[in-house]
């Protein structure tokens, strides 16, 4: 396994991992999972990538993930296919010149390590990912709870491969906040007829559904969608809200199918649609 911990490309890693011993890789994983240096973290990333290629055997697969937050801080963690962090593996980092020192120490500093790597060979995870704005109308609270339950079902049931041609569909749910208080109130409208002439909240004219473009993010092809909720939609009642959202997901998959057809990727969208329909029937019942 010479060279495993170097800066190998994905292609080089695929070539070299043929014939590697899984037991030896798992032993290295166990040794490195309590990483306390940037060098050990980067080595752990390569071990996880190699195991993603040859298989984890009886072990539950995990993924090594590094990111830089909006405040400029660096964080690393291991998470499973349901995006749950593995206990004890999440750490923040401080810059030390061109390298990194794990927060809380003690940790070793290696000046030659100038980057915290992140796994480039992702595990098969849920390709329909729901996120929402932080604020929402009080009236939408029950619906927001149901969306969180749906996200859990999707993470659990859709964590399987559908093909290499597409990564995931990111659906961002943006809610109005007309009662947000001075300076915070905002409300979405879908057409020019909706906004009042003297609103208490700042009006924003946005389409109901806004599909983005296919882009590449962290090596995966992704599509992002924004769904803007009016105040009236937040008051529509839970049954109507769930029915409408199921329709939203179906139309979103139709839009994804059109975009993927142009690129002709290897992706089994019909299988994803069938699995999603089963989950939506359970969720809507």
PDB file of C-alpha atoms in Angstrom:
ATOM      1  CA  UNK A   1       0.000   0.000   0.000  1.00  0.00           C
ATOM      2  CA  UNK A   2       2.957   2.275  -0.560  1.00  0.00           C
ATOM      3  CA  UNK A   3       1.852   5.724  -1.607  1.00  0.00           C
ATOM      4  CA  UNK A   4      -1.652   5.440  -0.156  1.00  0.00           C
ATOM      5  CA  UNK A   5      -1.214   8.528   1.992  1.00  0.00           C
ATOM      6  CA  UNK A   6       0.226  10.723  -0.711  1.00  0.00           C
ATOM      7  CA  UNK A   7      -1.590  13.223  -2.911  1.00  0.00           C
ATOM      8  CA  UNK A   8      -2.973  10.642  -5.306  1.00  0.00           C
ATOM      9  CA  UNK A   9      -5.514  11.515  -7.957  1.00  0.00           C
ATOM     10  CA  UNK A  10      -8.723   9.497  -7.980  1.00  0.00           C
ATOM     11  CA  UNK A  11      -7.514   7.682 -11.103  1.00  0.00           C
ATOM     12  CA  UNK A  12      -4.207   6.770  -9.408  1.00  0.00           C
ATOM     13  CA  UNK A  13      -6.059   5.571  -6.335  1.00  0.00           C
ATOM     14  CA  UNK A  14      -8.329   3.368  -8.447  1.00  0.00           C
ATOM     15  CA  UNK A  15      -5.297   1.810 -10.121  1.00  0.00           C
ATOM     16  CA  UNK A  16      -3.336   1.200  -6.927  1.00  0.00           C
ATOM     17  CA  UNK A  17      -6.103  -0.098  -4.684  1.00  0.00           C
ATOM     18  CA  UNK A  18      -6.589  -3.253  -6.769  1.00  0.00           C
ATOM     19  CA  UNK A  19      -5.457  -6.095  -4.577  1.00  0.00           C
ATOM     20  CA  UNK A  20      -5.137  -4.050  -1.393  1.00  0.00           C
ATOM     21  CA  UNK A  21      -6.055  -5.896   1.766  1.00  0.00           C
ATOM     22  CA  UNK A  22      -9.334  -4.703   3.328  1.00  0.00           C
ATOM     23  CA  UNK A  23      -8.323  -5.854   6.801  1.00  0.00           C
ATOM     24  CA  UNK A  24      -5.153  -3.760   6.635  1.00  0.00           C
ATOM     25  CA  UNK A  25      -7.110  -0.718   5.466  1.00  0.00           C
ATOM     26  CA  UNK A  26      -9.629  -1.146   8.291  1.00  0.00           C
ATOM     27  CA  UNK A  27      -6.767  -1.400  10.767  1.00  0.00           C
ATOM     28  CA  UNK A  28      -5.384   1.885   9.428  1.00  0.00           C
ATOM     29  CA  UNK A  29      -8.860   3.397   9.681  1.00  0.00           C
ATOM     30  CA  UNK A  30      -9.146   2.369  13.345  1.00  0.00           C
ATOM     31  CA  UNK A  31      -5.714   3.840  14.032  1.00  0.00           C
ATOM     32  CA  UNK A  32      -6.474   7.143  12.311  1.00  0.00           C
ATOM     33  CA  UNK A  33     -10.141   7.769  13.282  1.00  0.00           C
ATOM     34  CA  UNK A  34      -9.011   9.644  16.409  1.00  0.00           C
ATOM     35  CA  UNK A  35      -6.846  11.939  14.293  1.00  0.00           C
ATOM     36  CA  UNK A  36      -5.135  14.850  16.042  1.00  0.00           C
ATOM     37  CA  UNK A  37      -3.100  16.287  13.198  1.00  0.00           C
ATOM     38  CA  UNK A  38      -3.776  17.511   9.680  1.00  0.00           C
ATOM     39  CA  UNK A  39      -1.458  14.838   8.289  1.00  0.00           C
ATOM     40  CA  UNK A  40      -3.418  12.081  10.038  1.00  0.00           C
ATOM     41  CA  UNK A  41      -6.712  13.553   8.817  1.00  0.00           C
ATOM     42  CA  UNK A  42      -5.514  13.593   5.210  1.00  0.00           C
ATOM     43  CA  UNK A  43      -4.311  10.002   5.552  1.00  0.00           C
ATOM     44  CA  UNK A  44      -7.717   9.048   6.988  1.00  0.00           C
ATOM     45  CA  UNK A  45      -9.403  10.619   3.944  1.00  0.00           C
ATOM     46  CA  UNK A  46      -7.344   8.457   1.591  1.00  0.00           C
ATOM     47  CA  UNK A  47      -8.138   5.314   3.623  1.00  0.00           C
ATOM     48  CA  UNK A  48     -11.879   6.107   3.424  1.00  0.00           C
ATOM     49  CA  UNK A  49     -11.572   6.671  -0.324  1.00  0.00           C
ATOM     50  CA  UNK A  50      -9.831   3.330  -0.786  1.00  0.00           C
ATOM     51  CA  UNK A  51     -12.507   1.562   1.285  1.00  0.00           C
ATOM     52  CA  UNK A  52     -15.204   3.281  -0.761  1.00  0.00           C
ATOM     53  CA  UNK A  53     -13.630   1.654  -3.830  1.00  0.00           C
ATOM     54  CA  UNK A  54     -13.023  -1.884  -2.532  1.00  0.00           C
ATOM     55  CA  UNK A  55     -15.900  -2.005  -0.024  1.00  0.00           C
ATOM     56  CA  UNK A  56     -16.185  -1.797   3.757  1.00  0.00           C
ATOM     57  CA  UNK A  57     -17.117  -5.442   4.213  1.00  0.00           C
ATOM     58  CA  UNK A  58     -19.173  -5.932   7.383  1.00  0.00           C
ATOM     59  CA  UNK A  59     -18.349  -2.439   8.654  1.00  0.00           C
ATOM     60  CA  UNK A  60     -20.782   0.449   8.334  1.00  0.00           C
ATOM     61  CA  UNK A  61     -19.374   2.782   5.667  1.00  0.00           C
ATOM     62  CA  UNK A  62     -18.460   6.332   6.624  1.00  0.00           C
ATOM     63  CA  UNK A  63     -17.285   9.355   4.677  1.00  0.00           C
ATOM     64  CA  UNK A  64     -14.520  11.834   5.557  1.00  0.00           C
ATOM     65  CA  UNK A  65     -15.768  15.379   5.090  1.00  0.00           C
ATOM     66  CA  UNK A  66     -13.922  18.700   5.426  1.00  0.00           C
ATOM     67  CA  UNK A  67     -15.380  22.156   4.911  1.00  0.00           C
ATOM     68  CA  UNK A  68     -14.719  25.811   5.477  1.00  0.00           C
ATOM     69  CA  UNK A  69     -17.607  27.602   7.129  1.00  0.00           C
ATOM     70  CA  UNK A  70     -18.823  31.061   6.226  1.00  0.00           C
ATOM     71  CA  UNK A  71     -16.973  32.487   9.236  1.00  0.00           C
ATOM     72  CA  UNK A  72     -13.697  31.215   7.766  1.00  0.00           C
ATOM     73  CA  UNK A  73     -13.260  28.370  10.267  1.00  0.00           C
ATOM     74  CA  UNK A  74     -12.314  24.854   9.134  1.00  0.00           C
ATOM     75  CA  UNK A  75     -14.129  21.723  10.293  1.00  0.00           C
ATOM     76  CA  UNK A  76     -13.694  18.008   9.675  1.00  0.00           C
ATOM     77  CA  UNK A  77     -15.810  14.986  10.582  1.00  0.00           C
ATOM     78  CA  UNK A  78     -16.732  11.465   9.653  1.00  0.00           C
ATOM     79  CA  UNK A  79     -20.391  10.868   8.806  1.00  0.00           C
ATOM     80  CA  UNK A  80     -22.451   7.869   7.732  1.00  0.00           C
ATOM     81  CA  UNK A  81     -24.695   7.531   4.682  1.00  0.00           C
ATOM     82  CA  UNK A  82     -27.524   9.221   6.617  1.00  0.00           C
ATOM     83  CA  UNK A  83     -25.345  12.313   7.188  1.00  0.00           C
ATOM     84  CA  UNK A  84     -25.029  11.556  10.921  1.00  0.00           C
ATOM     85  CA  UNK A  85     -21.674  12.511  12.413  1.00  0.00           C
ATOM     86  CA  UNK A  86     -19.698   9.636  13.935  1.00  0.00           C
ATOM     87  CA  UNK A  87     -19.325  10.331  17.649  1.00  0.00           C
ATOM     88  CA  UNK A  88     -15.996  11.864  18.596  1.00  0.00           C
ATOM     89  CA  UNK A  89     -14.805  12.516  15.038  1.00  0.00           C
ATOM     90  CA  UNK A  90     -15.858  16.154  14.530  1.00  0.00           C
ATOM     91  CA  UNK A  91     -13.127  18.752  15.071  1.00  0.00           C
ATOM     92  CA  UNK A  92     -12.507  22.400  14.361  1.00  0.00           C
ATOM     93  CA  UNK A  93      -9.135  23.711  13.227  1.00  0.00           C
ATOM     94  CA  UNK A  94      -7.051  26.850  13.665  1.00  0.00           C
ATOM     95  CA  UNK A  95      -4.583  28.153  11.114  1.00  0.00           C
ATOM     96  CA  UNK A  96      -0.918  28.048  12.053  1.00  0.00           C
ATOM     97  CA  UNK A  97       0.849  29.868   9.264  1.00  0.00           C
ATOM     98  CA  UNK A  98       0.226  27.748   6.165  1.00  0.00           C
ATOM     99  CA  UNK A  99      -0.868  24.660   8.112  1.00  0.00           C
ATOM    100  CA  UNK A 100      -3.510  23.685  10.702  1.00  0.00           C
ATOM    101  CA  UNK A 101      -3.752  22.864  14.399  1.00  0.00           C
ATOM    102  CA  UNK A 102      -6.736  20.920  15.727  1.00  0.00           C
ATOM    103  CA  UNK A 103      -8.809  22.929  18.214  1.00  0.00           C
ATOM    104  CA  UNK A 104      -8.461  21.963  21.835  1.00  0.00           C
ATOM    105  CA  UNK A 105      -5.065  20.288  21.309  1.00  0.00           C
ATOM    106  CA  UNK A 106      -2.791  18.630  21.915  1.00  0.00           C
ATOM    107  CA  UNK A 107      -1.975  18.051  18.299  1.00  0.00           C
ATOM    108  CA  UNK A 108       0.993  17.799  15.994  1.00  0.00           C
ATOM    109  CA  UNK A 109       1.818  20.495  13.481  1.00  0.00           C
ATOM    110  CA  UNK A 110       3.250  19.481  10.118  1.00  0.00           C
ATOM    111  CA  UNK A 111       4.290  22.587   8.101  1.00  0.00           C
ATOM    112  CA  UNK A 112       4.212  20.554   4.889  1.00  0.00           C
ATOM    113  CA  UNK A 113       0.414  20.048   5.162  1.00  0.00           C
ATOM    114  CA  UNK A 114      -1.293  23.106   3.718  1.00  0.00           C
ATOM    115  CA  UNK A 115      -4.732  21.642   2.869  1.00  0.00           C
ATOM    116  CA  UNK A 116      -7.369  19.658   4.746  1.00  0.00           C
ATOM    117  CA  UNK A 117      -8.583  17.081   2.229  1.00  0.00           C
ATOM    118  CA  UNK A 118     -12.197  15.972   1.784  1.00  0.00           C
ATOM    119  CA  UNK A 119     -13.304  12.636   0.356  1.00  0.00           C
ATOM    120  CA  UNK A 120     -13.584  12.739  -3.432  1.00  0.00           C
ATOM    121  CA  UNK A 121     -15.338   9.373  -3.853  1.00  0.00           C
ATOM    122  CA  UNK A 122     -18.691   9.874  -2.129  1.00  0.00           C
ATOM    123  CA  UNK A 123     -20.740   7.093  -0.624  1.00  0.00           C
ATOM    124  CA  UNK A 124     -24.164   6.408  -2.094  1.00  0.00           C
ATOM    125  CA  UNK A 125     -26.407   8.764  -0.105  1.00  0.00           C
ATOM    126  CA  UNK A 126     -29.904  10.185  -0.460  1.00  0.00           C
ATOM    127  CA  UNK A 127     -30.014  12.142  -3.758  1.00  0.00           C
ATOM    128  CA  UNK A 128     -33.106  14.213  -2.778  1.00  0.00           C
ATOM    129  CA  UNK A 129     -31.978  16.623  -0.053  1.00  0.00           C
ATOM    130  CA  UNK A 130     -34.330  19.087   1.612  1.00  0.00           C
ATOM    131  CA  UNK A 131     -33.127  22.162   3.483  1.00  0.00           C
ATOM    132  CA  UNK A 132     -35.126  25.173   4.632  1.00  0.00           C
ATOM    133  CA  UNK A 133     -34.676  28.773   5.629  1.00  0.00           C
ATOM    134  CA  UNK A 134     -34.025  29.343   9.320  1.00  0.00           C
ATOM    135  CA  UNK A 135     -37.167  31.407   9.877  1.00  0.00           C
ATOM    136  CA  UNK A 136     -40.758  30.614   8.977  1.00  0.00           C
ATOM    137  CA  UNK A 137     -44.308  31.588   9.897  1.00  0.00           C
ATOM    138  CA  UNK A 138     -45.693  30.193  13.124  1.00  0.00           C
ATOM    139  CA  UNK A 139     -48.549  28.744  11.095  1.00  0.00           C
ATOM    140  CA  UNK A 140     -46.093  26.630   9.076  1.00  0.00           C
ATOM    141  CA  UNK A 141     -44.615  24.914  12.145  1.00  0.00           C
ATOM    142  CA  UNK A 142     -46.432  21.590  11.761  1.00  0.00           C
ATOM    143  CA  UNK A 143     -45.564  21.445   8.064  1.00  0.00           C
ATOM    144  CA  UNK A 144     -41.904  22.187   8.830  1.00  0.00           C
ATOM    145  CA  UNK A 145     -41.875  19.287  11.313  1.00  0.00           C
ATOM    146  CA  UNK A 146     -43.337  16.993   8.659  1.00  0.00           C
ATOM    147  CA  UNK A 147     -40.684  18.101   6.165  1.00  0.00           C
ATOM    148  CA  UNK A 148     -38.016  17.165   8.707  1.00  0.00           C
ATOM    149  CA  UNK A 149     -39.630  13.737   9.078  1.00  0.00           C
ATOM    150  CA  UNK A 150     -39.668  13.341   5.299  1.00  0.00           C
ATOM    151  CA  UNK A 151     -35.971  14.251   5.092  1.00  0.00           C
ATOM    152  CA  UNK A 152     -35.254  11.490   7.609  1.00  0.00           C
ATOM    153  CA  UNK A 153     -37.187   8.964   5.523  1.00  0.00           C
ATOM    154  CA  UNK A 154     -35.347  10.029   2.377  1.00  0.00           C
ATOM    155  CA  UNK A 155     -31.943   9.801   4.049  1.00  0.00           C
ATOM    156  CA  UNK A 156     -32.792   6.314   5.311  1.00  0.00           C
ATOM    157  CA  UNK A 157     -34.492   4.803   2.256  1.00  0.00           C
ATOM    158  CA  UNK A 158     -32.706   6.410  -0.692  1.00  0.00           C
ATOM    159  CA  UNK A 159     -29.138   5.738   0.452  1.00  0.00           C
ATOM    160  CA  UNK A 160     -28.278   3.493  -2.485  1.00  0.00           C
ATOM    161  CA  UNK A 161     -26.598   4.007  -5.867  1.00  0.00           C
ATOM    162  CA  UNK A 162     -28.693   5.103  -8.846  1.00  0.00           C
ATOM    163  CA  UNK A 163     -25.790   5.570 -11.222  1.00  0.00           C
ATOM    164  CA  UNK A 164     -22.667   7.712 -11.611  1.00  0.00           C
ATOM    165  CA  UNK A 165     -24.170  10.354 -13.897  1.00  0.00           C
ATOM    166  CA  UNK A 166     -25.744  12.525 -11.196  1.00  0.00           C
ATOM    167  CA  UNK A 167     -25.062  13.414  -7.574  1.00  0.00           C
ATOM    168  CA  UNK A 168     -28.029  14.974  -5.838  1.00  0.00           C
ATOM    169  CA  UNK A 169     -31.001  17.305  -6.061  1.00  0.00           C
ATOM    170  CA  UNK A 170     -30.825  20.085  -3.470  1.00  0.00           C
ATOM    171  CA  UNK A 171     -34.250  21.566  -2.684  1.00  0.00           C
ATOM    172  CA  UNK A 172     -34.181  24.729  -0.603  1.00  0.00           C
ATOM    173  CA  UNK A 173     -37.494  25.725   1.013  1.00  0.00           C
ATOM    174  CA  UNK A 174     -37.786  29.458   1.663  1.00  0.00           C
ATOM    175  CA  UNK A 175     -40.626  30.687   3.897  1.00  0.00           C
ATOM    176  CA  UNK A 176     -42.176  34.104   4.297  1.00  0.00           C
ATOM    177  CA  UNK A 177     -41.912  35.784   7.692  1.00  0.00           C
ATOM    178  CA  UNK A 178     -44.515  38.557   7.677  1.00  0.00           C
ATOM    179  CA  UNK A 179     -44.625  38.728  11.477  1.00  0.00           C
ATOM    180  CA  UNK A 180     -40.859  38.882  11.874  1.00  0.00           C
ATOM    181  CA  UNK A 181     -40.855  42.283  13.545  1.00  0.00           C
ATOM    182  CA  UNK A 182     -39.359  45.634  12.493  1.00  0.00           C
ATOM    183  CA  UNK A 183     -36.635  45.170   9.918  1.00  0.00           C
ATOM    184  CA  UNK A 184     -37.102  41.406   9.817  1.00  0.00           C
ATOM    185  CA  UNK A 185     -40.511  40.988   8.209  1.00  0.00           C
ATOM    186  CA  UNK A 186     -40.475  39.627   4.673  1.00  0.00           C
ATOM    187  CA  UNK A 187     -43.048  37.995   2.468  1.00  0.00           C
ATOM    188  CA  UNK A 188     -42.830  36.124  -0.845  1.00  0.00           C
ATOM    189  CA  UNK A 189     -45.337  36.632  -3.648  1.00  0.00           C
ATOM    190  CA  UNK A 190     -45.558  34.694  -6.902  1.00  0.00           C
ATOM    191  CA  UNK A 191     -47.070  37.361  -9.134  1.00  0.00           C
ATOM    192  CA  UNK A 192     -47.580  41.106  -9.377  1.00  0.00           C
ATOM    193  CA  UNK A 193     -51.174  40.844  -8.202  1.00  0.00           C
ATOM    194  CA  UNK A 194     -50.200  39.573  -4.777  1.00  0.00           C
ATOM    195  CA  UNK A 195     -48.070  42.266  -3.085  1.00  0.00           C
ATOM    196  CA  UNK A 196     -50.103  44.863  -1.161  1.00  0.00           C
ATOM    197  CA  UNK A 197     -49.463  48.537  -1.854  1.00  0.00           C
ATOM    198  CA  UNK A 198     -48.330  49.240   1.715  1.00  0.00           C
ATOM    199  CA  UNK A 199     -47.102  45.930   3.181  1.00  0.00           C
ATOM    200  CA  UNK A 200     -46.076  45.542   6.796  1.00  0.00           C
ATOM    201  CA  UNK A 201     -43.328  43.190   5.595  1.00  0.00           C
ATOM    202  CA  UNK A 202     -40.922  43.771   2.731  1.00  0.00           C
ATOM    203  CA  UNK A 203     -42.344  42.048  -0.373  1.00  0.00           C
ATOM    204  CA  UNK A 204     -40.260  39.818  -2.645  1.00  0.00           C
ATOM    205  CA  UNK A 205     -41.575  38.709  -6.019  1.00  0.00           C
ATOM    206  CA  UNK A 206     -40.250  35.193  -6.625  1.00  0.00           C
ATOM    207  CA  UNK A 207     -41.372  32.249  -8.763  1.00  0.00           C
ATOM    208  CA  UNK A 208     -43.045  29.402  -6.922  1.00  0.00           C
ATOM    209  CA  UNK A 209     -40.375  26.955  -8.087  1.00  0.00           C
ATOM    210  CA  UNK A 210     -37.005  28.057  -9.418  1.00  0.00           C
ATOM    211  CA  UNK A 211     -34.812  25.371 -11.003  1.00  0.00           C
ATOM    212  CA  UNK A 212     -31.133  26.121 -11.340  1.00  0.00           C
ATOM    213  CA  UNK A 213     -28.614  24.655 -13.743  1.00  0.00           C
ATOM    214  CA  UNK A 214     -26.722  21.414 -13.565  1.00  0.00           C
ATOM    215  CA  UNK A 215     -23.429  22.260 -11.901  1.00  0.00           C
ATOM    216  CA  UNK A 216     -20.498  20.328 -10.490  1.00  0.00           C
ATOM    217  CA  UNK A 217     -19.865  20.521  -6.764  1.00  0.00           C
ATOM    218  CA  UNK A 218     -17.204  18.498  -4.946  1.00  0.00           C
ATOM    219  CA  UNK A 219     -16.906  16.273  -7.988  1.00  0.00           C
ATOM    220  CA  UNK A 220     -20.653  15.558  -8.259  1.00  0.00           C
ATOM    221  CA  UNK A 221     -23.219  16.847 -10.753  1.00  0.00           C
ATOM    222  CA  UNK A 222     -25.952  18.594  -8.756  1.00  0.00           C
ATOM    223  CA  UNK A 223     -29.151  20.529  -9.384  1.00  0.00           C
ATOM    224  CA  UNK A 224     -30.473  23.089  -6.913  1.00  0.00           C
ATOM    225  CA  UNK A 225     -34.098  24.181  -6.647  1.00  0.00           C
ATOM    226  CA  UNK A 226     -35.690  26.950  -4.614  1.00  0.00           C
ATOM    227  CA  UNK A 227     -39.320  26.755  -3.475  1.00  0.00           C
ATOM    228  CA  UNK A 228     -40.732  30.057  -2.209  1.00  0.00           C
ATOM    229  CA  UNK A 229     -43.680  29.859   0.175  1.00  0.00           C
ATOM    230  CA  UNK A 230     -46.197  32.671   0.482  1.00  0.00           C
ATOM    231  CA  UNK A 231     -47.858  33.489   3.770  1.00  0.00           C
ATOM    232  CA  UNK A 232     -51.126  32.116   2.362  1.00  0.00           C
ATOM    233  CA  UNK A 233     -49.466  28.766   1.623  1.00  0.00           C
ATOM    234  CA  UNK A 234     -48.285  28.575   5.232  1.00  0.00           C
ATOM    235  CA  UNK A 235     -51.914  28.842   6.350  1.00  0.00           C
ATOM    236  CA  UNK A 236     -53.320  26.303   3.892  1.00  0.00           C
ATOM    237  CA  UNK A 237     -53.475  23.397   6.355  1.00  0.00           C
ATOM    238  CA  UNK A 238     -51.207  20.375   6.709  1.00  0.00           C
ATOM    239  CA  UNK A 239     -53.042  18.015   4.344  1.00  0.00           C
ATOM    240  CA  UNK A 240     -53.009  20.555   1.518  1.00  0.00           C
ATOM    241  CA  UNK A 241     -49.379  21.469   2.204  1.00  0.00           C
ATOM    242  CA  UNK A 242     -48.243  17.847   2.012  1.00  0.00           C
ATOM    243  CA  UNK A 243     -50.248  17.192  -1.146  1.00  0.00           C
ATOM    244  CA  UNK A 244     -48.806  20.282  -2.811  1.00  0.00           C
ATOM    245  CA  UNK A 245     -45.271  19.375  -1.818  1.00  0.00           C
ATOM    246  CA  UNK A 246     -45.627  15.870  -3.255  1.00  0.00           C
ATOM    247  CA  UNK A 247     -46.660  17.519  -6.547  1.00  0.00           C
ATOM    248  CA  UNK A 248     -43.669  19.874  -6.252  1.00  0.00           C
ATOM    249  CA  UNK A 249     -41.279  16.918  -5.960  1.00  0.00           C
ATOM    250  CA  UNK A 250     -42.827  15.191  -8.959  1.00  0.00           C
ATOM    251  CA  UNK A 251     -42.527  18.301 -11.130  1.00  0.00           C
ATOM    252  CA  UNK A 252     -38.970  18.815  -9.929  1.00  0.00           C
ATOM    253  CA  UNK A 253     -38.037  15.292 -11.026  1.00  0.00           C
ATOM    254  CA  UNK A 254     -39.624  16.040 -14.411  1.00  0.00           C
ATOM    255  CA  UNK A 255     -37.386  19.091 -14.712  1.00  0.00           C
ATOM    256  CA  UNK A 256     -34.368  17.047 -13.663  1.00  0.00           C
ATOM    257  CA  UNK A 257     -35.205  14.389 -16.261  1.00  0.00           C
ATOM    258  CA  UNK A 258     -35.262  17.028 -19.005  1.00  0.00           C
ATOM    259  CA  UNK A 259     -31.880  18.400 -17.969  1.00  0.00           C
ATOM    260  CA  UNK A 260     -30.282  14.971 -17.612  1.00  0.00           C
ATOM    261  CA  UNK A 261     -31.617  13.871 -20.992  1.00  0.00           C
ATOM    262  CA  UNK A 262     -29.649  16.657 -22.637  1.00  0.00           C
ATOM    263  CA  UNK A 263     -26.454  15.468 -20.964  1.00  0.00           C
ATOM    264  CA  UNK A 264     -27.258  11.763 -21.516  1.00  0.00           C
ATOM    265  CA  UNK A 265     -25.723  10.600 -18.217  1.00  0.00           C
ATOM    266  CA  UNK A 266     -25.778   7.118 -16.753  1.00  0.00           C
ATOM    267  CA  UNK A 267     -28.457   7.580 -14.082  1.00  0.00           C
ATOM    268  CA  UNK A 268     -31.532   5.463 -13.270  1.00  0.00           C
ATOM    269  CA  UNK A 269     -34.010   8.252 -12.645  1.00  0.00           C
ATOM    270  CA  UNK A 270     -37.031   5.948 -13.118  1.00  0.00           C
ATOM    271  CA  UNK A 271     -35.856   3.829 -10.167  1.00  0.00           C
ATOM    272  CA  UNK A 272     -35.407   6.937  -8.033  1.00  0.00           C
ATOM    273  CA  UNK A 273     -38.883   8.151  -8.975  1.00  0.00           C
ATOM    274  CA  UNK A 274     -40.453   4.789  -8.019  1.00  0.00           C
ATOM    275  CA  UNK A 275     -38.648   4.728  -4.665  1.00  0.00           C
ATOM    276  CA  UNK A 276     -39.615   8.336  -3.988  1.00  0.00           C
ATOM    277  CA  UNK A 277     -43.276   7.655  -4.818  1.00  0.00           C
ATOM    278  CA  UNK A 278     -43.343   4.839  -2.262  1.00  0.00           C
ATOM    279  CA  UNK A 279     -41.890   7.107   0.431  1.00  0.00           C
ATOM    280  CA  UNK A 280     -44.287   9.964  -0.416  1.00  0.00           C
ATOM    281  CA  UNK A 281     -47.285   7.623  -0.184  1.00  0.00           C
ATOM    282  CA  UNK A 282     -46.187   6.609   3.317  1.00  0.00           C
ATOM    283  CA  UNK A 283     -45.428  10.193   4.335  1.00  0.00           C
ATOM    284  CA  UNK A 284     -48.718  11.556   3.018  1.00  0.00           C
ATOM    285  CA  UNK A 285     -50.911   8.874   4.623  1.00  0.00           C
TER     286      UNK A 285
END
